[in-house]
PDB file of C-alpha atoms and ligand atoms in Angstrom:
ATOM      1  CA  UNK A   1      35.580  10.940  15.481  1.00 96.00           C
ATOM      2  CA  UNK A   2      32.259   9.175  14.990  1.00 98.00           C
ATOM      3  CA  UNK A   3      31.321   5.540  15.556  1.00 98.00           C
ATOM      4  CA  UNK A   4      28.680   3.984  13.275  1.00 98.00           C
ATOM      5  CA  UNK A   5      27.211   0.759  14.662  1.00 98.00           C
ATOM      6  CA  UNK A   6      24.919  -1.582  12.779  1.00 98.00           C
ATOM      7  CA  UNK A   7      23.211  -4.436  14.599  1.00 98.00           C
ATOM      8  CA  UNK A   8      21.751  -7.835  13.744  1.00 98.00           C
ATOM      9  CA  UNK A   9      21.004  -8.735  10.124  1.00 97.00           C
ATOM     10  CA  UNK A  10      22.335  -5.486   8.705  1.00 98.00           C
ATOM     11  CA  UNK A  11      25.244  -7.481   7.251  1.00 98.00           C
ATOM     12  CA  UNK A  12      22.544  -8.872   4.921  1.00 96.00           C
ATOM     13  CA  UNK A  13      21.709  -5.527   3.319  1.00 97.00           C
ATOM     14  CA  UNK A  14      21.276  -5.926  -0.429  1.00 93.00           C
ATOM     15  CA  UNK A  15      20.168  -9.561  -0.029  1.00 90.00           C
ATOM     16  CA  UNK A  16      17.627  -9.101   2.719  1.00 87.00           C
ATOM     17  CA  UNK A  17      14.120  -7.851   1.778  1.00 88.00           C
ATOM     18  CA  UNK A  18      15.434  -5.453  -0.913  1.00 90.00           C
ATOM     19  CA  UNK A  19      11.904  -4.028  -1.295  1.00 87.00           C
ATOM     20  CA  UNK A  20      12.216  -2.719   2.267  1.00 88.00           C
ATOM     21  CA  UNK A  21      15.942  -2.033   2.674  1.00 92.00           C
ATOM     22  CA  UNK A  22      17.101  -1.431  -0.915  1.00 89.00           C
ATOM     23  CA  UNK A  23      19.653  -3.141  -3.143  1.00 89.00           C
ATOM     24  CA  UNK A  24      22.821  -1.649  -1.671  1.00 95.00           C
ATOM     25  CA  UNK A  25      25.044  -3.624   0.699  1.00 97.00           C
ATOM     26  CA  UNK A  26      26.500  -2.950   4.150  1.00 98.00           C
ATOM     27  CA  UNK A  27      29.830  -2.291   2.460  1.00 97.00           C
ATOM     28  CA  UNK A  28      28.144   0.362   0.274  1.00 98.00           C
ATOM     29  CA  UNK A  29      26.614   1.936   3.392  1.00 98.00           C
ATOM     30  CA  UNK A  30      29.925   1.965   5.264  1.00 98.00           C
ATOM     31  CA  UNK A  31      31.827   3.498   2.287  1.00 98.00           C
ATOM     32  CA  UNK A  32      29.058   6.095   2.012  1.00 98.00           C
ATOM     33  CA  UNK A  33      29.396   6.967   5.717  1.00 98.00           C
ATOM     34  CA  UNK A  34      33.172   7.350   5.354  1.00 97.00           C
ATOM     35  CA  UNK A  35      32.684   9.676   2.373  1.00 97.00           C
ATOM     36  CA  UNK A  36      30.103  11.744   4.274  1.00 97.00           C
ATOM     37  CA  UNK A  37      32.443  11.876   7.258  1.00 96.00           C
ATOM     38  CA  UNK A  38      35.253  13.217   5.047  1.00 96.00           C
ATOM     39  CA  UNK A  39      32.862  15.856   3.632  1.00 96.00           C
ATOM     40  CA  UNK A  40      31.903  16.883   7.157  1.00 96.00           C
ATOM     41  CA  UNK A  41      35.537  16.925   8.283  1.00 95.00           C
ATOM     42  CA  UNK A  42      35.128  14.044  10.729  1.00 95.00           C
ATOM     43  CA  UNK A  43      36.583  10.557  10.675  1.00 96.00           C
ATOM     44  CA  UNK A  44      34.193   7.625  10.831  1.00 98.00           C
ATOM     45  CA  UNK A  45      34.648   4.070  12.079  1.00 98.00           C
ATOM     46  CA  UNK A  46      31.967   1.560  11.039  1.00 98.00           C
ATOM     47  CA  UNK A  47      31.267  -1.723  12.814  1.00 98.00           C
ATOM     48  CA  UNK A  48      28.531  -4.347  12.494  1.00 98.00           C
ATOM     49  CA  UNK A  49      27.634  -7.269  14.720  1.00 98.00           C
ATOM     50  CA  UNK A  50      24.873  -9.817  14.983  1.00 98.00           C
ATOM     51  CA  UNK A  51      25.684 -10.176  18.699  1.00 98.00           C
ATOM     52  CA  UNK A  52      24.006  -8.060  21.344  1.00 98.00           C
ATOM     53  CA  UNK A  53      26.933  -8.317  23.792  1.00 98.00           C
ATOM     54  CA  UNK A  54      29.407  -7.120  21.176  1.00 98.00           C
ATOM     55  CA  UNK A  55      27.276  -4.036  20.488  1.00 98.00           C
ATOM     56  CA  UNK A  56      27.027  -3.356  24.242  1.00 98.00           C
ATOM     57  CA  UNK A  57      30.813  -3.474  24.589  1.00 98.00           C
ATOM     58  CA  UNK A  58      31.340  -1.148  21.634  1.00 98.00           C
ATOM     59  CA  UNK A  59      28.903   1.351  23.164  1.00 98.00           C
ATOM     60  CA  UNK A  60      30.487   1.033  26.620  1.00 98.00           C
ATOM     61  CA  UNK A  61      34.046   1.539  25.309  1.00 98.00           C
ATOM     62  CA  UNK A  62      33.408   4.247  22.684  1.00 98.00           C
ATOM     63  CA  UNK A  63      34.292   7.234  24.841  1.00 98.00           C
ATOM     64  CA  UNK A  64      37.581   5.828  26.124  1.00 98.00           C
ATOM     65  CA  UNK A  65      38.428   4.908  22.527  1.00 98.00           C
ATOM     66  CA  UNK A  66      38.198   8.605  21.676  1.00 97.00           C
ATOM     67  CA  UNK A  67      34.886   8.765  19.804  1.00 98.00           C
ATOM     68  CA  UNK A  68      32.780  11.920  20.101  1.00 97.00           C
ATOM     69  CA  UNK A  69      29.407  10.449  19.148  1.00 98.00           C
ATOM     70  CA  UNK A  70      27.639   7.255  18.115  1.00 98.00           C
ATOM     71  CA  UNK A  71      25.195   6.525  15.297  1.00 98.00           C
ATOM     72  CA  UNK A  72      23.439   3.249  15.900  1.00 98.00           C
ATOM     73  CA  UNK A  73      21.007   1.157  13.923  1.00 98.00           C
ATOM     74  CA  UNK A  74      20.261  -1.571  16.471  1.00 98.00           C
ATOM     75  CA  UNK A  75      18.101  -3.617  14.043  1.00 98.00           C
ATOM     76  CA  UNK A  76      15.488  -5.665  15.879  1.00 98.00           C
ATOM     77  CA  UNK A  77      17.286  -5.086  19.217  1.00 98.00           C
ATOM     78  CA  UNK A  78      15.653  -1.646  19.056  1.00 98.00           C
ATOM     79  CA  UNK A  79      12.352  -3.201  19.968  1.00 98.00           C
ATOM     80  CA  UNK A  80      13.306  -5.270  23.026  1.00 98.00           C
ATOM     81  CA  UNK A  81      16.916  -4.901  24.217  1.00 98.00           C
ATOM     82  CA  UNK A  82      16.859  -3.312  27.663  1.00 98.00           C
ATOM     83  CA  UNK A  83      20.544  -4.265  27.894  1.00 98.00           C
ATOM     84  CA  UNK A  84      21.379  -2.068  24.908  1.00 98.00           C
ATOM     85  CA  UNK A  85      19.157   0.672  26.300  1.00 98.00           C
ATOM     86  CA  UNK A  86      21.049   0.561  29.597  1.00 98.00           C
ATOM     87  CA  UNK A  87      24.433   0.551  27.829  1.00 98.00           C
ATOM     88  CA  UNK A  88      23.474   3.728  25.946  1.00 98.00           C
ATOM     89  CA  UNK A  89      22.070   5.344  29.096  1.00 98.00           C
ATOM     90  CA  UNK A  90      25.182   4.378  31.069  1.00 98.00           C
ATOM     91  CA  UNK A  91      27.676   6.332  28.990  1.00 98.00           C
ATOM     92  CA  UNK A  92      28.197   9.998  28.167  1.00 97.00           C
ATOM     93  CA  UNK A  93      28.409  10.264  24.381  1.00 98.00           C
ATOM     94  CA  UNK A  94      25.513  11.584  22.291  1.00 98.00           C
ATOM     95  CA  UNK A  95      23.839   8.737  20.409  1.00 98.00           C
ATOM     96  CA  UNK A  96      21.499   8.999  17.399  1.00 98.00           C
ATOM     97  CA  UNK A  97      19.291   6.043  16.471  1.00 98.00           C
ATOM     98  CA  UNK A  98      18.815   5.402  12.759  1.00 98.00           C
ATOM     99  CA  UNK A  99      16.495   3.070  10.866  1.00 98.00           C
ATOM    100  CA  UNK A 100      16.667   2.629   7.112  1.00 97.00           C
ATOM    101  CA  UNK A 101      12.983   1.760   6.828  1.00 97.00           C
ATOM    102  CA  UNK A 102      10.068   3.692   8.292  1.00 97.00           C
ATOM    103  CA  UNK A 103       9.509   1.542  11.361  1.00 98.00           C
ATOM    104  CA  UNK A 104       6.269   3.380  12.211  1.00 97.00           C
ATOM    105  CA  UNK A 105       4.723   2.357   8.884  1.00 97.00           C
ATOM    106  CA  UNK A 106       5.504  -1.332   9.434  1.00 97.00           C
ATOM    107  CA  UNK A 107       4.413  -4.101  11.826  1.00 96.00           C
ATOM    108  CA  UNK A 108       3.119  -3.064  15.248  1.00 97.00           C
ATOM    109  CA  UNK A 109       6.125  -4.533  17.110  1.00 96.00           C
ATOM    110  CA  UNK A 110       8.439  -2.151  15.236  1.00 98.00           C
ATOM    111  CA  UNK A 111       6.558   0.922  16.484  1.00 98.00           C
ATOM    112  CA  UNK A 112       8.122   0.586  19.920  1.00 98.00           C
ATOM    113  CA  UNK A 113      11.765   1.511  20.483  1.00 98.00           C
ATOM    114  CA  UNK A 114      13.190   0.817  23.928  1.00 98.00           C
ATOM    115  CA  UNK A 115      16.440   2.560  22.933  1.00 98.00           C
ATOM    116  CA  UNK A 116      15.230   5.845  21.363  1.00 98.00           C
ATOM    117  CA  UNK A 117      14.372   7.507  24.680  1.00 98.00           C
ATOM    118  CA  UNK A 118      18.017   7.365  25.803  1.00 98.00           C
ATOM    119  CA  UNK A 119      19.257   8.687  22.434  1.00 98.00           C
ATOM    120  CA  UNK A 120      19.380  12.319  21.299  1.00 98.00           C
ATOM    121  CA  UNK A 121      16.807  11.406  18.683  1.00 97.00           C
ATOM    122  CA  UNK A 122      15.683   8.885  16.116  1.00 98.00           C
ATOM    123  CA  UNK A 123      15.717   9.049  12.305  1.00 98.00           C
ATOM    124  CA  UNK A 124      13.586   6.515  10.479  1.00 98.00           C
ATOM    125  CA  UNK A 125      12.493   5.935   6.894  1.00 97.00           C
ATOM    126  CA  UNK A 126      15.110   8.064   5.117  1.00 97.00           C
ATOM    127  CA  UNK A 127      17.160   5.122   3.826  1.00 97.00           C
ATOM    128  CA  UNK A 128      20.947   5.431   4.047  1.00 98.00           C
ATOM    129  CA  UNK A 129      20.562   9.243   4.144  1.00 98.00           C
ATOM    130  CA  UNK A 130      19.430   8.931   7.767  1.00 98.00           C
ATOM    131  CA  UNK A 131      23.030   8.080   8.694  1.00 98.00           C
ATOM    132  CA  UNK A 132      24.192  11.263   7.000  1.00 98.00           C
ATOM    133  CA  UNK A 133      21.633  13.389   8.854  1.00 98.00           C
ATOM    134  CA  UNK A 134      22.760  11.812  12.125  1.00 98.00           C
ATOM    135  CA  UNK A 135      26.400  12.515  11.268  1.00 98.00           C
ATOM    136  CA  UNK A 136      25.576  16.144  10.449  1.00 97.00           C
ATOM    137  CA  UNK A 137      23.822  16.539  13.782  1.00 97.00           C
ATOM    138  CA  UNK A 138      26.704  15.007  15.730  1.00 97.00           C
ATOM    139  CA  UNK A 139      29.452  16.958  13.955  1.00 96.00           C
ATOM    140  CA  UNK A 140      27.561  20.256  14.310  1.00 93.00           C
ATOM    141  CA  UNK A 141      26.672  19.692  17.948  1.00 90.00           C
ATOM    142  CA  UNK A 142      30.307  18.759  18.745  1.00 76.00           C
ATOM    143  CA  UNK A 143      31.301  22.177  17.338  1.00 60.00           C
TER     144      UNK A 143
HETATM  145  C1  LIG B 201      15.713  -1.618  10.963  1.00 66.59           C
HETATM  146  C2  LIG B 201      14.252  -1.802  11.388  1.00 66.59           C
HETATM  147  C3  LIG B 201      14.117  -2.919  12.405  1.00 66.59           C
HETATM  148  O1  LIG B 201      12.748  -3.079  12.769  1.00 66.59           O
HETATM  149  C4  LIG B 201      14.603  -4.206  11.801  1.00 66.59           C
HETATM  150  O2  LIG B 201      14.527  -5.247  12.767  1.00 66.59           O
HETATM  151  C5  LIG B 201      15.962  -4.110  11.225  1.00 66.59           C
HETATM  152  C6  LIG B 201      16.317  -2.917  10.466  1.00 66.59           C
HETATM  153  C7  LIG B 201      15.873  -0.560   9.858  1.00 66.59           C
HETATM  154  O3  LIG B 201      17.006  -0.144   9.618  1.00 66.59           O
HETATM  155  O4  LIG B 201      14.887  -0.174   9.207  1.00 66.59           O
HETATM  156  O5  LIG B 201      16.767  -5.031  11.314  1.00 66.59           O
HETATM  157  O6  LIG B 201      16.455  -1.180  12.092  1.00 66.59           O
END
């Protein structure tokens, strides 16, 4: 059972900078993740919030809710949220960080991730497919 978390502004996919993030919506992304989960034989729960504290609580509670891994796109929180970093570090589940755009090819402030070092790894610049790669990793490593 995998948990897919999307952070601030990702509810605006499709409307927000389509040249960077594409024309598809959050709903499209979440349906896609559910389909990929079914293909991989795992169930997927998708959640999005614009609120840092809500994301922290979802990360903190994921294990007791029965999830086996977390895929997270923290949006801009990636670049400065030590609270999210500590929430990830303070729990046991494997976490994969995903970015739709190639953060390393963009503004300088996006080159730094304070969360990636407490994740299993980071996938960036592969569009929605990055979520699939993260799901493959988590389902295979769960055995
Ligand atoms: C993002 C990249 C972040 O820098 C940005 O703040 C986002 C989206 C991505 O998916 O490419 O909100 O995480």
